[in-house]
Amino acid sequence: MLVLGIETSCDETAVGIVEDRFTVRSNVVASQVDLHAPFGGVVPEVAARAHLELLQPTIERSLVEAGCRLEDVEAIAVTAGPGLAGALLVGVAGAKGLALGRDLPLLGVNHLRAHVEAAQLEFGELEPPVVALVVSGGHTSLVVLEEPTVDGARPGFRQLGSTIDDAAGEAFDKIARFLGLGYPGGPEIDRLARSGDPTAHDFPRPLAGDGTYNFSLSGLKTAVIRELRRLEAAGREVDLADVAASFQEAIVDVQVDKAVRAATDLGIDTVVMAGGVAANSRLRARMADAMERTGGRLLVPHVQLCTDNGAMVAAAGANLLAAGQVAELSLSADPNMPLADLPPDPAGPTS
């Protein structure tokens, strides 16, 4: 069965086609980076207008790369949230048109869940329980994928912790902009940090020892900016690579510590990393080392499946279809759609 997935939650117009839930037939991304780079961040109206122009040619290219026709597709999946309202609406409207025109099932996908379920495209079925660290431009959270309590239902996500202010991707973008680097900031800091000393600056690790699984990055950003201004006022030369490496290390330290601690506390041996920030080379390396030391298993997809893409939406949609969770044509976009669909565990440290 072929499922076509449409992703327009932010600034990437992406379409992927997945066969039988696990095989990627195509995964096409039309990037808008050049449109937003002059502004140092995503401009919602610009993103929505670009999606309108790029969606149809991206669908056509995805079909060509998959070696199939639209007539061969058996379901249409689309990101319904969370994300930018205008951008989401373009994708949802396009998916509705395809589903209605071809009389196909419509599948409304949670963008964050799709990031986690992208792992099945490389590692096969995700067998609960699994701890997932979801880190992207707008989201940083720890969740656990649990066994369903009802026969035939999908596994559910329970929230363990989340950021109380900025997400990791936002922090990378803001510090990159302050350092005069390009957009998006995450890849630029990752690149620059490879030639820097991660111990050069002693930046804080917010909430590192607070006993929860929450994150905070606003104070870290402030500390970096104050240190740069202090050095400038003192007339000292600033090695940007050292700053980037030290800043990145502070973020990675907390994320790795809390993800591994959550898995240990819950007695779970598998951790999934998902989202655009999961493409960060230092985070991937540190998490792999930490999980190896604990004897656990780390699942982190290829970089192309970490960033926003259509294949992850198609995979998540195929899972919905298998569970019989088909959306109505009245499906609407939900910019604030949560990832967790299970209530918090009152016995666990979440705040």
PDB file of N, CA and C in Angstrom, residues 59 107 113 132 135 168 177 186 189 215 219 241 290 330 332:
ATOM      1  N   ILE A  59       4.632  17.560  -5.144  1.00  0.00           N
ATOM      2  CA  ILE A  59       3.863  16.318  -5.266  1.00  0.00           C
ATOM      3  C   ILE A  59       4.231  15.596  -6.553  1.00  0.00           C
ATOM      4  N   LEU A 107      -5.730  11.272   6.204  1.00  0.00           N
ATOM      5  CA  LEU A 107      -5.107  10.945   7.487  1.00  0.00           C
ATOM      6  C   LEU A 107      -4.458  12.201   8.072  1.00  0.00           C
ATOM      7  N   ARG A 113       4.658  13.519  16.461  1.00  0.00           N
ATOM      8  CA  ARG A 113       4.598  12.064  16.446  1.00  0.00           C
ATOM      9  C   ARG A 113       5.255  11.523  15.174  1.00  0.00           C
ATOM     10  N   ALA A 132      11.450   8.923  24.086  1.00  0.00           N
ATOM     11  CA  ALA A 132      11.758   9.739  22.910  1.00  0.00           C
ATOM     12  C   ALA A 132      12.145  11.151  23.328  1.00  0.00           C
ATOM     13  N   VAL A 135      13.421  17.060  19.699  1.00  0.00           N
ATOM     14  CA  VAL A 135      14.091  18.360  19.716  1.00  0.00           C
ATOM     15  C   VAL A 135      14.046  18.975  18.320  1.00  0.00           C
ATOM     16  N   ALA A 168      15.211  24.055  21.747  1.00  0.00           N
ATOM     17  CA  ALA A 168      16.628  24.004  21.393  1.00  0.00           C
ATOM     18  C   ALA A 168      16.893  24.679  20.047  1.00  0.00           C
ATOM     19  N   ARG A 177      22.468  33.971  15.230  1.00  0.00           N
ATOM     20  CA  ARG A 177      22.238  35.320  14.724  1.00  0.00           C
ATOM     21  C   ARG A 177      23.100  36.325  15.477  1.00  0.00           C
ATOM     22  N   GLY A 186      21.203  26.221  13.697  1.00  0.00           N
ATOM     23  CA  GLY A 186      21.673  24.935  14.203  1.00  0.00           C
ATOM     24  C   GLY A 186      22.818  24.336  13.398  1.00  0.00           C
ATOM     25  N   ILE A 189      26.077  26.509  13.777  1.00  0.00           N
ATOM     26  CA  ILE A 189      26.790  26.344  15.044  1.00  0.00           C
ATOM     27  C   ILE A 189      27.443  24.968  15.105  1.00  0.00           C
ATOM     28  N   PHE A 215      13.343  21.235  30.589  1.00  0.00           N
ATOM     29  CA  PHE A 215      14.482  21.949  30.018  1.00  0.00           C
ATOM     30  C   PHE A 215      14.228  23.451  30.083  1.00  0.00           C
ATOM     31  N   GLY A 219      17.923  31.235  29.917  1.00  0.00           N
ATOM     32  CA  GLY A 219      19.038  31.732  30.727  1.00  0.00           C
ATOM     33  C   GLY A 219      20.383  31.434  30.108  1.00  0.00           C
ATOM     34  N   ALA A 241      34.482  30.008  17.392  1.00  0.00           N
ATOM     35  CA  ALA A 241      34.379  28.545  17.397  1.00  0.00           C
ATOM     36  C   ALA A 241      34.311  28.018  18.831  1.00  0.00           C
ATOM     37  N   ALA A 290      26.585   7.714  25.534  1.00  0.00           N
ATOM     38  CA  ALA A 290      25.888   7.541  26.805  1.00  0.00           C
ATOM     39  C   ALA A 290      25.048   6.272  26.810  1.00  0.00           C
ATOM     40  N   SER A 330     -13.647  17.286   7.097  1.00  0.00           N
ATOM     41  CA  SER A 330     -13.740  18.515   7.890  1.00  0.00           C
ATOM     42  C   SER A 330     -12.472  18.751   8.704  1.00  0.00           C
ATOM     43  N   SER A 332      -9.294  20.001  10.354  1.00  0.00           N
ATOM     44  CA  SER A 332      -8.770  21.364  10.421  1.00  0.00           C
ATOM     45  C   SER A 332      -7.356  21.349  10.970  1.00  0.00           C
TER      46      SER A 332
END
